[in-house]
PDB file of C-alpha atoms in Angstrom:
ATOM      1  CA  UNK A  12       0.000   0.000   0.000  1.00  0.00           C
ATOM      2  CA  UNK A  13       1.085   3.649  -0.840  1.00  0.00           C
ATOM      3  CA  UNK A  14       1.142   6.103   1.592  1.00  0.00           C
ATOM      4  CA  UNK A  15       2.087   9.450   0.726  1.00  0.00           C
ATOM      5  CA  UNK A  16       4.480   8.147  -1.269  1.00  0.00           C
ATOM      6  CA  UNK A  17       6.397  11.815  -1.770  1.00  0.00           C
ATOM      7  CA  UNK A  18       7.413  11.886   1.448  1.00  0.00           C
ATOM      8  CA  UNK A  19       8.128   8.710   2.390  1.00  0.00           C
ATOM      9  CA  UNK A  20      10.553   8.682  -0.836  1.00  0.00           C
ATOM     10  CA  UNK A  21      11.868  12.089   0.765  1.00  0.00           C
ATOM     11  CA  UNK A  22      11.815  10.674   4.802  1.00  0.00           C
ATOM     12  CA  UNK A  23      13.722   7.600   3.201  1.00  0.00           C
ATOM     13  CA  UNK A  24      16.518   9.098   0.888  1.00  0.00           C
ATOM     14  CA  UNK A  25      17.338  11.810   4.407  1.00  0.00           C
ATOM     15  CA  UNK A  26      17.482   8.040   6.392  1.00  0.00           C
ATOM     16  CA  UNK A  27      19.839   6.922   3.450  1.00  0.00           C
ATOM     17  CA  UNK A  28      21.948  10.297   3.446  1.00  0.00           C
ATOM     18  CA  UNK A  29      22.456   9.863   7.058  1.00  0.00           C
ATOM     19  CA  UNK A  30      23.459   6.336   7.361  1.00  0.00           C
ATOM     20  CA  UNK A  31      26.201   6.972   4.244  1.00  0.00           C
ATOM     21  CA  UNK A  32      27.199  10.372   5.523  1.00  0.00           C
ATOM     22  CA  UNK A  33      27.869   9.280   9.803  1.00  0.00           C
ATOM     23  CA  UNK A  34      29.673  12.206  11.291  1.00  0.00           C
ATOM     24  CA  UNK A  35      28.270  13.660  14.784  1.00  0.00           C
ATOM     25  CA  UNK A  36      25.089  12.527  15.809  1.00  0.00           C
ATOM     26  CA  UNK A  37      24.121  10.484  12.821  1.00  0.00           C
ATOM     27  CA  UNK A  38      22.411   7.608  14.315  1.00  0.00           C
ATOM     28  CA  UNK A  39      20.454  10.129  16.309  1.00  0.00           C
ATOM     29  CA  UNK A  40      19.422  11.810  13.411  1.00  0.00           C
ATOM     30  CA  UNK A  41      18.362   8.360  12.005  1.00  0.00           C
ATOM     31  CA  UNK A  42      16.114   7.667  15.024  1.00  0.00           C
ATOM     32  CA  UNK A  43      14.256  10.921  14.770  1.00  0.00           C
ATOM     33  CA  UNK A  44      13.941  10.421  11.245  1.00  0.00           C
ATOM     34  CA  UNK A  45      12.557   7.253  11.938  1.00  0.00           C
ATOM     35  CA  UNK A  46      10.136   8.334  14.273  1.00  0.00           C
ATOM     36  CA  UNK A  47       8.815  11.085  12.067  1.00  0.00           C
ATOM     37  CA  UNK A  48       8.198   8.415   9.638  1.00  0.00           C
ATOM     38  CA  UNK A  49       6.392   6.183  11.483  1.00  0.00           C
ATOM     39  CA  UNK A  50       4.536   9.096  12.825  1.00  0.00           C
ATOM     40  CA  UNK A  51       3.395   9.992   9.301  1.00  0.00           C
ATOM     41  CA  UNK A  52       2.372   6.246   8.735  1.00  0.00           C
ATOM     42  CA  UNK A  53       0.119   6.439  11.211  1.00  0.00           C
ATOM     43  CA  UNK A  54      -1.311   9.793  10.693  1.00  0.00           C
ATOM     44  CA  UNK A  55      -2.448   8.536   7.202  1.00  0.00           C
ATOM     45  CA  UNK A  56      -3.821   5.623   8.714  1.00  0.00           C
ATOM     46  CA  UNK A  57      -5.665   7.455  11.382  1.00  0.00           C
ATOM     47  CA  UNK A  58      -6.781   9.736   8.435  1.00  0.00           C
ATOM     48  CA  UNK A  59      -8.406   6.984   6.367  1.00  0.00           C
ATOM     49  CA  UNK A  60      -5.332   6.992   4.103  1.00  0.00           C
ATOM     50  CA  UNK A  61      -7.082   3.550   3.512  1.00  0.00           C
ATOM     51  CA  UNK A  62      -9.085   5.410   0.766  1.00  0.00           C
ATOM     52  CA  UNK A  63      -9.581   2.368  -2.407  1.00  0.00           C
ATOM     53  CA  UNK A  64     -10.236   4.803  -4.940  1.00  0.00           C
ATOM     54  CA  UNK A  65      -6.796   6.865  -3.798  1.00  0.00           C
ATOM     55  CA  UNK A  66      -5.321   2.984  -3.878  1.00  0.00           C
ATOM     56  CA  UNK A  67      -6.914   2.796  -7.425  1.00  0.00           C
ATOM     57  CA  UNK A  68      -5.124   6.410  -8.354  1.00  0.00           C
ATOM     58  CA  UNK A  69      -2.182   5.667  -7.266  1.00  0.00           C
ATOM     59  CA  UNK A  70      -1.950   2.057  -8.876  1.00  0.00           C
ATOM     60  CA  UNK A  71      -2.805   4.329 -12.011  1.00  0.00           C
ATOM     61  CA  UNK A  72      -0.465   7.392 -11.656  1.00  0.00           C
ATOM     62  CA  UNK A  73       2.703   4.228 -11.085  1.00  0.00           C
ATOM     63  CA  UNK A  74       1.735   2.980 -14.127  1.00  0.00           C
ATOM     64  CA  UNK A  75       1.069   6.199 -15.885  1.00  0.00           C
ATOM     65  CA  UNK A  76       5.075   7.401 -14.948  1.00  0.00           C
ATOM     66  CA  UNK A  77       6.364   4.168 -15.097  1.00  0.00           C
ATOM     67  CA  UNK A  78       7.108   4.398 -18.842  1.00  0.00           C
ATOM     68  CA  UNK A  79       7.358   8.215 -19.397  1.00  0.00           C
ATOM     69  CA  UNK A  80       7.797   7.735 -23.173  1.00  0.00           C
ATOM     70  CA  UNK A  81       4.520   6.665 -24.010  1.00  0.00           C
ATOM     71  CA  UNK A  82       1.382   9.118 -24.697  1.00  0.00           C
ATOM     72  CA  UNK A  83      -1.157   9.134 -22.429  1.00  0.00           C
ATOM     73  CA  UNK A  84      -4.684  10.382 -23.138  1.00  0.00           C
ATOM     74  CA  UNK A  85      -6.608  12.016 -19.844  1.00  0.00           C
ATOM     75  CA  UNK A  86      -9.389  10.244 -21.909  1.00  0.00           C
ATOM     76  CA  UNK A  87      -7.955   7.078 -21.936  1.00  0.00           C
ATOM     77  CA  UNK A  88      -6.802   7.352 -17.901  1.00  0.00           C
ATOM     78  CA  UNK A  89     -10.169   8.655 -17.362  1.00  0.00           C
ATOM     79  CA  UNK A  90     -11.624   5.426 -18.850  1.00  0.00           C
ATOM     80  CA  UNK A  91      -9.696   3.234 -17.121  1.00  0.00           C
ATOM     81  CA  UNK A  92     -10.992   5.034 -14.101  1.00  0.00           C
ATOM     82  CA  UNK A  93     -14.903   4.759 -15.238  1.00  0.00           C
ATOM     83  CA  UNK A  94     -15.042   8.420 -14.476  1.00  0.00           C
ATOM     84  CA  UNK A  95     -15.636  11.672 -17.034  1.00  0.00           C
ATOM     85  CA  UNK A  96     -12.749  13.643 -17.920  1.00  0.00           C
ATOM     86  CA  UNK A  97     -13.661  15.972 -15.589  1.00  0.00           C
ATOM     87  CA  UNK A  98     -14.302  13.855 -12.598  1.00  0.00           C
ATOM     88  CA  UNK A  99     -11.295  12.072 -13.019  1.00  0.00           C
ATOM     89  CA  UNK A 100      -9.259  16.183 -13.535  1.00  0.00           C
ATOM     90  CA  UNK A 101     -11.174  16.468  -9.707  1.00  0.00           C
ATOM     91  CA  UNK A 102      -9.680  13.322  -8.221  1.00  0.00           C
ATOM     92  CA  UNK A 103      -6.116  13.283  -9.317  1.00  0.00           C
ATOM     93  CA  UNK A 104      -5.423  16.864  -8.425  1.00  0.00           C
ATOM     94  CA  UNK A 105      -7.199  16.257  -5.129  1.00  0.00           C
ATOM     95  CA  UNK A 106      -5.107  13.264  -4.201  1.00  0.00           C
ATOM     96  CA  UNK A 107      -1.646  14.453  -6.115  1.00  0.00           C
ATOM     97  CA  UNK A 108      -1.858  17.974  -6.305  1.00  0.00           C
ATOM     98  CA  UNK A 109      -0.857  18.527  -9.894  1.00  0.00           C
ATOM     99  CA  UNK A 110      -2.409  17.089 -13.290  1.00  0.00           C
ATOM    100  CA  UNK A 111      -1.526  14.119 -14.928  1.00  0.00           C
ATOM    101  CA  UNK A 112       0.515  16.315 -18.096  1.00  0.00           C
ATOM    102  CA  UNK A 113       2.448  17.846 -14.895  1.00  0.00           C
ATOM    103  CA  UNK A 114       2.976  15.218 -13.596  1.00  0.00           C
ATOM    104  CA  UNK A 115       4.173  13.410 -16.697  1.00  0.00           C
ATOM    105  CA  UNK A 116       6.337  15.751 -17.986  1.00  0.00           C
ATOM    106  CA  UNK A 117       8.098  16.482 -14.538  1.00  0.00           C
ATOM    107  CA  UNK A 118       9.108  13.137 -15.004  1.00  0.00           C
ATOM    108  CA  UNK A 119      10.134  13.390 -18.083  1.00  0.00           C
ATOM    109  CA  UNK A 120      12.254  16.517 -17.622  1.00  0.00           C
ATOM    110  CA  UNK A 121      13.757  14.678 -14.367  1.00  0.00           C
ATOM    111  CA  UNK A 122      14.440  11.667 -16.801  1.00  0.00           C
ATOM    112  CA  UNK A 123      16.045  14.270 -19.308  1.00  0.00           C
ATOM    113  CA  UNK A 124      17.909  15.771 -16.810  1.00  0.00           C
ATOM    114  CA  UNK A 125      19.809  12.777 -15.939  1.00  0.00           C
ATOM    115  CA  UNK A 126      20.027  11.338 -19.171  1.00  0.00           C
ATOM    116  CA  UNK A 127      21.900  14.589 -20.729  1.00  0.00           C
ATOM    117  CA  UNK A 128      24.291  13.847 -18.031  1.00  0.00           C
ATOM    118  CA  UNK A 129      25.931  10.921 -19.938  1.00  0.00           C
ATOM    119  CA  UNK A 130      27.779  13.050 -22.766  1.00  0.00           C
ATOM    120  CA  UNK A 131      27.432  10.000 -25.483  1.00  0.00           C
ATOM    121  CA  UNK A 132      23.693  10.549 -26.013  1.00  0.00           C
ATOM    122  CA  UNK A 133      22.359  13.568 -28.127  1.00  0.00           C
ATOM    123  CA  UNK A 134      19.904  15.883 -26.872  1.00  0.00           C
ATOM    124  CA  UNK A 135      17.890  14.621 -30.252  1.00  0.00           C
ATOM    125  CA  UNK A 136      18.180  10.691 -28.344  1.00  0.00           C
ATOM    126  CA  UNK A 137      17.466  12.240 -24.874  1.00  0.00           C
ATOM    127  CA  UNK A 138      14.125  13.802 -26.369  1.00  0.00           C
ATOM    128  CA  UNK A 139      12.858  10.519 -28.195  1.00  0.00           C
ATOM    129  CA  UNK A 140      13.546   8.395 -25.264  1.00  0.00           C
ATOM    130  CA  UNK A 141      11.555  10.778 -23.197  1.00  0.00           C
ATOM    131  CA  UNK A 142       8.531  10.685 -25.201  1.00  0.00           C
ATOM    132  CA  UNK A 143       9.058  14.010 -27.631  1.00  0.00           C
ATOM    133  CA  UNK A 144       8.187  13.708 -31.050  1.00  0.00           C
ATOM    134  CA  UNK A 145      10.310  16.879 -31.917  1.00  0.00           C
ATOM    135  CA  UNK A 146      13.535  18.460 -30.926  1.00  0.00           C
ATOM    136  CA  UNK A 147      12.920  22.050 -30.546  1.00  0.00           C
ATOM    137  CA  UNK A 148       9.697  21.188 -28.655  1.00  0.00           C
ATOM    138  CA  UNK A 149      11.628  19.231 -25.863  1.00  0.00           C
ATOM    139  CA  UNK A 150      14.054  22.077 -25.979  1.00  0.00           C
ATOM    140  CA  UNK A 151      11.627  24.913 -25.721  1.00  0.00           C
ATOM    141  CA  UNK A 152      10.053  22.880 -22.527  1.00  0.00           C
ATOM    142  CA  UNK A 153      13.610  21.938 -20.853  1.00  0.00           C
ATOM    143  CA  UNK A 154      14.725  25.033 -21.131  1.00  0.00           C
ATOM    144  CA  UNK A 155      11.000  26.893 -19.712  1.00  0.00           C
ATOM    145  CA  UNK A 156      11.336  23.833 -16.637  1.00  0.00           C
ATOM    146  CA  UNK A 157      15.179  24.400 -15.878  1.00  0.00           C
ATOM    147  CA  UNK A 158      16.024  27.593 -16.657  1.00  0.00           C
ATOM    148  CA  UNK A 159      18.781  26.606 -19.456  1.00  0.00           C
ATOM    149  CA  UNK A 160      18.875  24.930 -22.427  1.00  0.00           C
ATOM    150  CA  UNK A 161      19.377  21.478 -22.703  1.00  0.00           C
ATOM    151  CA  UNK A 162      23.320  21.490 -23.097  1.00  0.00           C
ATOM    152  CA  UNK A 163      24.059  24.392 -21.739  1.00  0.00           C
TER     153      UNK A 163
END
């Protein structure tokens, strides 16, 4: 089951930090941030963070980002949802706080971002494999989400 999965990714990877990093205090720091996450666990639990149709988004949004390549229709998701466009617009930005094309393309910007760190591919390669049908347009949007263009 997913709980608030942002922050448990974010309460995890400050666990990890700390156990790689040591120095002063570190396994103190571990236990606290173990405690906060625990304490978050049960929040959601108290907070009927046992929600099925949440459980039903969630399954949906994994599988959505899990292959950031490939177009996704909000009609489509919608469908698989039984819901109306617009019902389905309600939900996800209730329970994520962002729309599926945010969503989506943060990924895929995220994705770019680390793949224009390997200096073999080409910013052309980078764009395909993140689900761009043209150059300039991945460009124009890297550029708009970072602040710099692609290899620069």
């Amino acid at each position: 089951m997913l709980f608030r999965s942002e922050r448990l990714n974010s309460a995890a990877l400050t666990i990890k930090e700390e156990l790689l990093t040591g120095g002063t205090l570190h396994q103190e720091m571990v236990h606290a941030a173990m405690l906060r996450l625990l304490v978050w666990i049960c929040r959601d639990f108290a907070q009927g963070a046992c929600d099925p149709l949440k459980e039903q988004f969630e399954a949906l949004r994994y599988e959505m980002l899990s292959d950031c390549a490939r177009e996704v229709s909000v009609q489509e998701l919608a469908a698989k949802m039984c819901m109306s466009r617009t019902s389905f617009y309600k939900y996800y930005s209730r329970y994520f706080g962002s729309s599926p094309k945010q969503d989506l393309l943060r990924l895929r910007m995220e994705k770019a971002a680390v793949l224009l760190t390997n200096q073999q591919k080409t910013v052309a390669a980078v764009a395909a494999e993140t689900g761009f049908k043209s150059v300039e347009h991945f460009a124009r949007y890297y550029k708009s989400f970072y602040h710099k263009p692609p290899r620069g």
